[in-house]
Amino acid sequence: YKMVVQRYYQTTMKLFEEVWREQMLAQRMAQIIQDTARVTEDELQHAYIMKETKIDLAFVKASAAIYLKSAVPQEQDVLEFLKTQMSRVEKFYESNNERYHQPKKIQVAHVFFKVRKEYDEEQKTDKREQAELTVDDLKKGADFEKQVKDYSEDDATRETGGGLPLLTREAMTARWGAPFAEAAFELEPESVSGVVKSDKGYHAIKCLKVVEAEDHPQEEVQAAIAEEILTDDRAKQKARSEAERLLAGLKQGQQLENLVPPKPGPGENKAALEVQRTGTIARMGGFIPLIGVNEDLARAVFALTKDKPVPDRVFELPPPMGMGLPAYVVVRLEDRSEPDMTVFPDARPVLTDQLLAGRRQGQLATWLQHLRKTAMIEVNQAFLIDVTPPGRRN
């Protein structure tokens, strides 16, 4: 026991046992919190109905992106927008600061000789001498990638020529330290540094690529911003209008297939809408296959019946990850099957376990969230960067 603690865990028995005692107490407290979870009979029946109700939908997604080409404004429209909507232009410029103010970036490769904290002076000197030999060989014309493969101790880049990502000075400083970044940013493309000492060891650095800084004041780009905003607005308006047209037709009893224009032929510049089917699906939170996540839409479609197969409104789907333009979806219920309540008693035990598991996790998460809100915690970002393994991107 003592040998395992000292050699494998590399700590003292006292500290090891204190850590495990805290972990066991935390686990016991979590168990107490979770054991208070309960599920009522009404909740079980509701969950069974939700799980076993199946629907099949026909739908059309009118994405604003397909209307962009036909939504480009005229120059006069852009000028008028700048007169009346300058606040939107300014807000767009400020919220996309990185788009118009790009710092200088460089991409480098390195041959890395690691110096561990436990090294003595002789070992540190040996690493520096190895780095000096590499620099001498490079000055004599040695192949950089071969030096990397033969000698570099950066496991993440050794087999790929030592290349690091394209980085700003700030990002490079955070990852490899100020001396490394300063030496790298002094290099010209294809040039090689001398021996560079960092907190992690010694490096021979080669500059692969330089991307100069760019700065575009608002006056320079405001017309382009206005055009982009106007184009997006008009594309969204066209997509919503098309979705509203489809919904109106459905409410009149028409079929989606008859409302959707035929697909454009080769060379035709038309917006392409397509009728799709989800197939038979059950409730999965706010997610609907082929459509996406939308809680309001999920509630609405599972409330549809054969007597009322069309929702009252069009639903907007936000762009994935908040990037791009929204889409507007129109749906029609094609089929619906109700749950067989005679099977509920047989399904009850498994369903109880499933609901309890979720309820237990939810209660623990709520408790932990409350503790975090009342705790005094400060995150040391510099430490997190320092302990990131080589090659791991933050």
mmCIF file of N, CA and C in Angstrom, residues 51-128:
data_model
loop_
_atom_site.group_PDB
_atom_site.id
_atom_site.type_symbol
_atom_site.label_atom_id
_atom_site.label_comp_id
_atom_site.label_asym_id
_atom_site.label_seq_id
_atom_site.Cartn_x
_atom_site.Cartn_y
_atom_site.Cartn_z
ATOM 1 N N LYS A 51 -43.920 9.264 -24.405
ATOM 2 C CA LYS A 51 -42.964 8.371 -25.045
ATOM 3 C C LYS A 51 -43.599 7.552 -26.151
ATOM 4 N N GLU A 52 -44.834 7.124 -25.950
ATOM 5 C CA GLU A 52 -45.466 6.200 -26.878
ATOM 6 C C GLU A 52 -46.328 6.865 -27.941
ATOM 7 N N THR A 53 -46.577 8.165 -27.819
ATOM 8 C CA THR A 53 -47.296 8.877 -28.878
ATOM 9 C C THR A 53 -46.343 9.073 -30.053
ATOM 10 N N LYS A 54 -46.744 8.602 -31.226
ATOM 11 C CA LYS A 54 -45.895 8.664 -32.427
ATOM 12 C C LYS A 54 -46.573 9.519 -33.495
ATOM 13 N N ILE A 55 -45.775 10.309 -34.184
ATOM 14 C CA ILE A 55 -46.304 11.134 -35.264
ATOM 15 C C ILE A 55 -45.398 11.037 -36.486
ATOM 16 N N ASP A 56 -45.962 11.396 -37.627
ATOM 17 C CA ASP A 56 -45.207 11.470 -38.883
ATOM 18 C C ASP A 56 -45.537 12.820 -39.508
ATOM 19 N N LEU A 57 -44.505 13.595 -39.829
ATOM 20 C CA LEU A 57 -44.706 14.950 -40.328
ATOM 21 C C LEU A 57 -44.194 15.112 -41.754
ATOM 22 N N ALA A 58 -44.921 15.897 -42.517
ATOM 23 C CA ALA A 58 -44.393 16.438 -43.771
ATOM 24 C C ALA A 58 -44.032 17.894 -43.481
ATOM 25 N N PHE A 59 -42.911 18.342 -44.024
ATOM 26 C CA PHE A 59 -42.491 19.712 -43.704
ATOM 27 C C PHE A 59 -41.654 20.299 -44.830
ATOM 28 N N VAL A 60 -41.572 21.621 -44.795
ATOM 29 C CA VAL A 60 -40.706 22.368 -45.715
ATOM 30 C C VAL A 60 -39.941 23.390 -44.887
ATOM 31 N N LYS A 61 -38.630 23.434 -45.101
ATOM 32 C CA LYS A 61 -37.799 24.458 -44.454
ATOM 33 C C LYS A 61 -37.429 25.506 -45.502
ATOM 34 N N ALA A 62 -37.881 26.720 -45.282
ATOM 35 C CA ALA A 62 -37.513 27.825 -46.173
ATOM 36 C C ALA A 62 -36.352 28.563 -45.536
ATOM 37 N N SER A 63 -35.148 28.240 -45.965
ATOM 38 C CA SER A 63 -33.953 28.862 -45.404
ATOM 39 C C SER A 63 -33.704 30.206 -46.058
ATOM 40 N N ALA A 64 -33.402 31.198 -45.249
ATOM 41 C CA ALA A 64 -33.112 32.523 -45.799
ATOM 42 C C ALA A 64 -31.883 32.498 -46.696
ATOM 43 N N ALA A 65 -30.982 31.545 -46.462
ATOM 44 C CA ALA A 65 -29.735 31.486 -47.227
ATOM 45 C C ALA A 65 -29.981 31.288 -48.718
ATOM 46 N N ILE A 66 -31.068 30.582 -49.082
ATOM 47 C CA ILE A 66 -31.291 30.309 -50.511
ATOM 48 C C ILE A 66 -31.832 31.530 -51.253
ATOM 49 N N TYR A 67 -32.163 32.590 -50.515
ATOM 50 C CA TYR A 67 -32.688 33.800 -51.156
ATOM 51 C C TYR A 67 -31.660 34.926 -51.198
ATOM 52 N N LEU A 68 -30.434 34.646 -50.761
ATOM 53 C CA LEU A 68 -29.430 35.711 -50.688
ATOM 54 C C LEU A 68 -29.123 36.335 -52.054
ATOM 55 N N LYS A 69 -28.978 35.503 -53.073
ATOM 56 C CA LYS A 69 -28.601 36.022 -54.386
ATOM 57 C C LYS A 69 -29.660 36.965 -54.951
ATOM 58 N N SER A 70 -30.899 36.700 -54.632
ATOM 59 C CA SER A 70 -31.982 37.537 -55.168
ATOM 60 C C SER A 70 -32.321 38.698 -54.239
ATOM 61 N N ALA A 71 -31.572 38.828 -53.140
ATOM 62 C CA ALA A 71 -31.892 39.859 -52.156
ATOM 63 C C ALA A 71 -30.873 40.985 -52.115
ATOM 64 N N VAL A 72 -29.898 40.996 -53.016
ATOM 65 C CA VAL A 72 -28.847 42.024 -52.999
ATOM 66 C C VAL A 72 -29.460 43.388 -53.331
ATOM 67 N N PRO A 73 -29.241 44.405 -52.478
ATOM 68 C CA PRO A 73 -29.868 45.715 -52.697
ATOM 69 C C PRO A 73 -29.135 46.547 -53.752
ATOM 70 N N GLN A 74 -29.821 47.570 -54.249
ATOM 71 C CA GLN A 74 -29.216 48.529 -55.164
ATOM 72 C C GLN A 74 -28.392 49.546 -54.364
ATOM 73 N N GLU A 75 -27.501 50.245 -55.056
ATOM 74 C CA GLU A 75 -26.631 51.219 -54.392
ATOM 75 C C GLU A 75 -27.439 52.291 -53.687
ATOM 76 N N GLN A 76 -28.538 52.732 -54.301
ATOM 77 C CA GLN A 76 -29.368 53.765 -53.689
ATOM 78 C C GLN A 76 -29.987 53.271 -52.385
ATOM 79 N N ASP A 77 -30.355 52.001 -52.351
ATOM 80 C CA ASP A 77 -30.919 51.431 -51.121
ATOM 81 C C ASP A 77 -29.882 51.425 -49.994
ATOM 82 N N VAL A 78 -28.639 51.149 -50.361
ATOM 83 C CA VAL A 78 -27.567 51.130 -49.366
ATOM 84 C C VAL A 78 -27.345 52.534 -48.805
ATOM 85 N N LEU A 79 -27.332 53.526 -49.669
ATOM 86 C CA LEU A 79 -27.129 54.914 -49.218
ATOM 87 C C LEU A 79 -28.261 55.358 -48.300
ATOM 88 N N GLU A 80 -29.483 54.967 -48.648
ATOM 89 C CA GLU A 80 -30.629 55.332 -47.818
ATOM 90 C C GLU A 80 -30.556 54.644 -46.454
ATOM 91 N N PHE A 81 -30.090 53.398 -46.463
ATOM 92 C CA PHE A 81 -29.948 52.655 -45.212
ATOM 93 C C PHE A 81 -28.923 53.329 -44.308
ATOM 94 N N LEU A 82 -27.832 53.813 -44.882
ATOM 95 C CA LEU A 82 -26.803 54.486 -44.100
ATOM 96 C C LEU A 82 -27.338 55.777 -43.469
ATOM 97 N N LYS A 83 -28.289 56.413 -44.122
ATOM 98 C CA LYS A 83 -28.862 57.646 -43.579
ATOM 99 C C LYS A 83 -29.805 57.359 -42.411
ATOM 100 N N THR A 84 -30.546 56.262 -42.515
ATOM 101 C CA THR A 84 -31.618 56.019 -41.544
ATOM 102 C C THR A 84 -31.300 54.939 -40.508
ATOM 103 N N GLN A 85 -30.327 54.075 -40.802
ATOM 104 C CA GLN A 85 -30.063 52.927 -39.931
ATOM 105 C C GLN A 85 -28.588 52.845 -39.510
ATOM 106 N N MET A 86 -27.948 53.989 -39.343
ATOM 107 C CA MET A 86 -26.531 53.983 -39.006
ATOM 108 C C MET A 86 -26.279 53.279 -37.669
ATOM 109 N N SER A 87 -27.226 53.320 -36.756
ATOM 110 C CA SER A 87 -27.026 52.661 -35.458
ATOM 111 C C SER A 87 -26.848 51.157 -35.627
ATOM 112 N N ARG A 88 -27.551 50.556 -36.587
ATOM 113 C CA ARG A 88 -27.389 49.119 -36.844
ATOM 114 C C ARG A 88 -26.019 48.825 -37.441
ATOM 115 N N VAL A 89 -25.559 49.723 -38.299
ATOM 116 C CA VAL A 89 -24.227 49.567 -38.890
ATOM 117 C C VAL A 89 -23.163 49.630 -37.794
ATOM 118 N N GLU A 90 -23.293 50.612 -36.904
ATOM 119 C CA GLU A 90 -22.316 50.765 -35.824
ATOM 120 C C GLU A 90 -22.326 49.547 -34.900
ATOM 121 N N LYS A 91 -23.504 49.046 -34.595
ATOM 122 C CA LYS A 91 -23.613 47.873 -33.722
ATOM 123 C C LYS A 91 -22.974 46.648 -34.387
ATOM 124 N N PHE A 92 -23.214 46.484 -35.685
ATOM 125 C CA PHE A 92 -22.619 45.366 -36.427
ATOM 126 C C PHE A 92 -21.098 45.473 -36.423
ATOM 127 N N TYR A 93 -20.589 46.666 -36.646
ATOM 128 C CA TYR A 93 -19.143 46.888 -36.674
ATOM 129 C C TYR A 93 -18.519 46.551 -35.327
ATOM 130 N N GLU A 94 -19.161 46.988 -34.240
ATOM 131 C CA GLU A 94 -18.627 46.743 -32.903
ATOM 132 C C GLU A 94 -18.692 45.269 -32.523
ATOM 133 N N SER A 95 -19.773 44.590 -32.897
ATOM 134 C CA SER A 95 -19.933 43.188 -32.517
ATOM 135 C C SER A 95 -19.092 42.253 -33.378
ATOM 136 N N ASN A 96 -18.554 42.751 -34.488
ATOM 137 C CA ASN A 96 -17.678 41.950 -35.344
ATOM 138 C C ASN A 96 -16.280 42.557 -35.376
ATOM 139 N N ASN A 97 -15.820 42.979 -34.201
ATOM 140 C CA ASN A 97 -14.540 43.668 -34.088
ATOM 141 C C ASN A 97 -13.391 42.869 -34.680
ATOM 142 N N GLU A 98 -13.368 41.530 -34.426
ATOM 143 C CA GLU A 98 -12.264 40.699 -34.912
ATOM 144 C C GLU A 98 -12.244 40.598 -36.429
ATOM 145 N N ARG A 99 -13.362 40.889 -37.056
ATOM 146 C CA ARG A 99 -13.446 40.821 -38.520
ATOM 147 C C ARG A 99 -12.743 42.002 -39.178
ATOM 148 N N TYR A 100 -12.726 43.138 -38.490
ATOM 149 C CA TYR A 100 -12.176 44.364 -39.075
ATOM 150 C C TYR A 100 -10.866 44.809 -38.440
ATOM 151 N N HIS A 101 -10.462 44.126 -37.374
ATOM 152 C CA HIS A 101 -9.187 44.449 -36.718
ATOM 153 C C HIS A 101 -8.452 43.130 -36.470
ATOM 154 N N GLN A 102 -7.605 42.756 -37.397
ATOM 155 C CA GLN A 102 -6.881 41.498 -37.307
ATOM 156 C C GLN A 102 -5.433 41.761 -36.898
ATOM 157 N N PRO A 103 -4.992 41.240 -35.754
ATOM 158 C CA PRO A 103 -3.583 41.401 -35.371
ATOM 159 C C PRO A 103 -2.684 40.535 -36.256
ATOM 160 N N LYS A 104 -1.426 40.866 -36.232
ATOM 161 C CA LYS A 104 -0.466 40.074 -37.002
ATOM 162 C C LYS A 104 -0.421 38.642 -36.475
ATOM 163 N N LYS A 105 -0.338 37.697 -37.400
ATOM 164 C CA LYS A 105 -0.251 36.288 -37.032
ATOM 165 C C LYS A 105 0.921 35.655 -37.771
ATOM 166 N N ILE A 106 1.532 34.678 -37.120
ATOM 167 C CA ILE A 106 2.574 33.929 -37.804
ATOM 168 C C ILE A 106 2.400 32.443 -37.508
ATOM 169 N N GLN A 107 2.900 31.662 -38.408
ATOM 170 C CA GLN A 107 2.944 30.215 -38.188
ATOM 171 C C GLN A 107 4.404 29.793 -38.182
ATOM 172 N N VAL A 108 4.798 29.050 -37.157
ATOM 173 C CA VAL A 108 6.184 28.600 -37.043
ATOM 174 C C VAL A 108 6.217 27.095 -36.818
ATOM 175 N N ALA A 109 7.396 26.539 -37.051
ATOM 176 C CA ALA A 109 7.689 25.166 -36.654
ATOM 177 C C ALA A 109 8.878 25.226 -35.698
ATOM 178 N N HIS A 110 9.017 24.208 -34.866
ATOM 179 C CA HIS A 110 10.145 24.240 -33.935
ATOM 180 C C HIS A 110 10.700 22.845 -33.691
ATOM 181 N N VAL A 111 11.988 22.825 -33.370
ATOM 182 C CA VAL A 111 12.634 21.638 -32.817
ATOM 183 C C VAL A 111 12.743 21.908 -31.324
ATOM 184 N N PHE A 112 12.164 21.046 -30.528
ATOM 185 C CA PHE A 112 11.983 21.329 -29.104
ATOM 186 C C PHE A 112 12.808 20.368 -28.250
ATOM 187 N N PHE A 113 13.534 20.948 -27.310
ATOM 188 C CA PHE A 113 14.321 20.160 -26.358
ATOM 189 C C PHE A 113 13.782 20.480 -24.957
ATOM 190 N N LYS A 114 13.055 19.551 -24.397
ATOM 191 C CA LYS A 114 12.333 19.791 -23.149
ATOM 192 C C LYS A 114 13.272 19.798 -21.942
ATOM 193 N N VAL A 115 13.047 20.771 -21.058
ATOM 194 C CA VAL A 115 13.764 20.838 -19.783
ATOM 195 C C VAL A 115 12.740 20.648 -18.676
ATOM 196 N N ARG A 116 12.841 19.543 -17.972
ATOM 197 C CA ARG A 116 11.894 19.257 -16.897
ATOM 198 C C ARG A 116 12.308 19.974 -15.611
ATOM 199 N N LYS A 117 11.349 20.192 -14.741
ATOM 200 C CA LYS A 117 11.603 20.933 -13.504
ATOM 201 C C LYS A 117 12.614 20.221 -12.601
ATOM 202 N N GLU A 118 12.627 18.900 -12.692
ATOM 203 C CA GLU A 118 13.518 18.153 -11.799
ATOM 204 C C GLU A 118 14.939 18.008 -12.336
ATOM 205 N N TYR A 119 15.235 18.564 -13.532
ATOM 206 C CA TYR A 119 16.572 18.454 -14.103
ATOM 207 C C TYR A 119 17.577 19.248 -13.269
ATOM 208 N N ASP A 120 18.787 18.694 -13.151
ATOM 209 C CA ASP A 120 19.867 19.454 -12.513
ATOM 210 C C ASP A 120 20.578 20.285 -13.574
ATOM 211 N N GLU A 121 21.603 21.042 -13.162
ATOM 212 C CA GLU A 121 22.279 21.950 -14.088
ATOM 213 C C GLU A 121 22.955 21.206 -15.237
ATOM 214 N N GLU A 122 23.513 20.053 -14.940
ATOM 215 C CA GLU A 122 24.185 19.279 -15.987
ATOM 216 C C GLU A 122 23.193 18.849 -17.068
ATOM 217 N N GLN A 123 22.004 18.414 -16.658
ATOM 218 C CA GLN A 123 21.002 17.998 -17.627
ATOM 219 C C GLN A 123 20.498 19.188 -18.448
ATOM 220 N N LYS A 124 20.328 20.338 -17.791
ATOM 221 C CA LYS A 124 19.886 21.533 -18.509
ATOM 222 C C LYS A 124 20.928 21.965 -19.541
ATOM 223 N N THR A 125 22.197 21.882 -19.146
ATOM 224 C CA THR A 125 23.277 22.244 -20.065
ATOM 225 C C THR A 125 23.295 21.308 -21.258
ATOM 226 N N ASP A 126 23.052 20.026 -21.012
ATOM 227 C CA ASP A 126 23.021 19.044 -22.094
ATOM 228 C C ASP A 126 21.923 19.378 -23.103
ATOM 229 N N LYS A 127 20.749 19.790 -22.608
ATOM 230 C CA LYS A 127 19.658 20.145 -23.508
ATOM 231 C C LYS A 127 20.007 21.372 -24.342
ATOM 232 N N ARG A 128 20.648 22.343 -23.710
ATOM 233 C CA ARG A 128 21.025 23.539 -24.456
ATOM 234 C C ARG A 128 22.054 23.193 -25.530
#
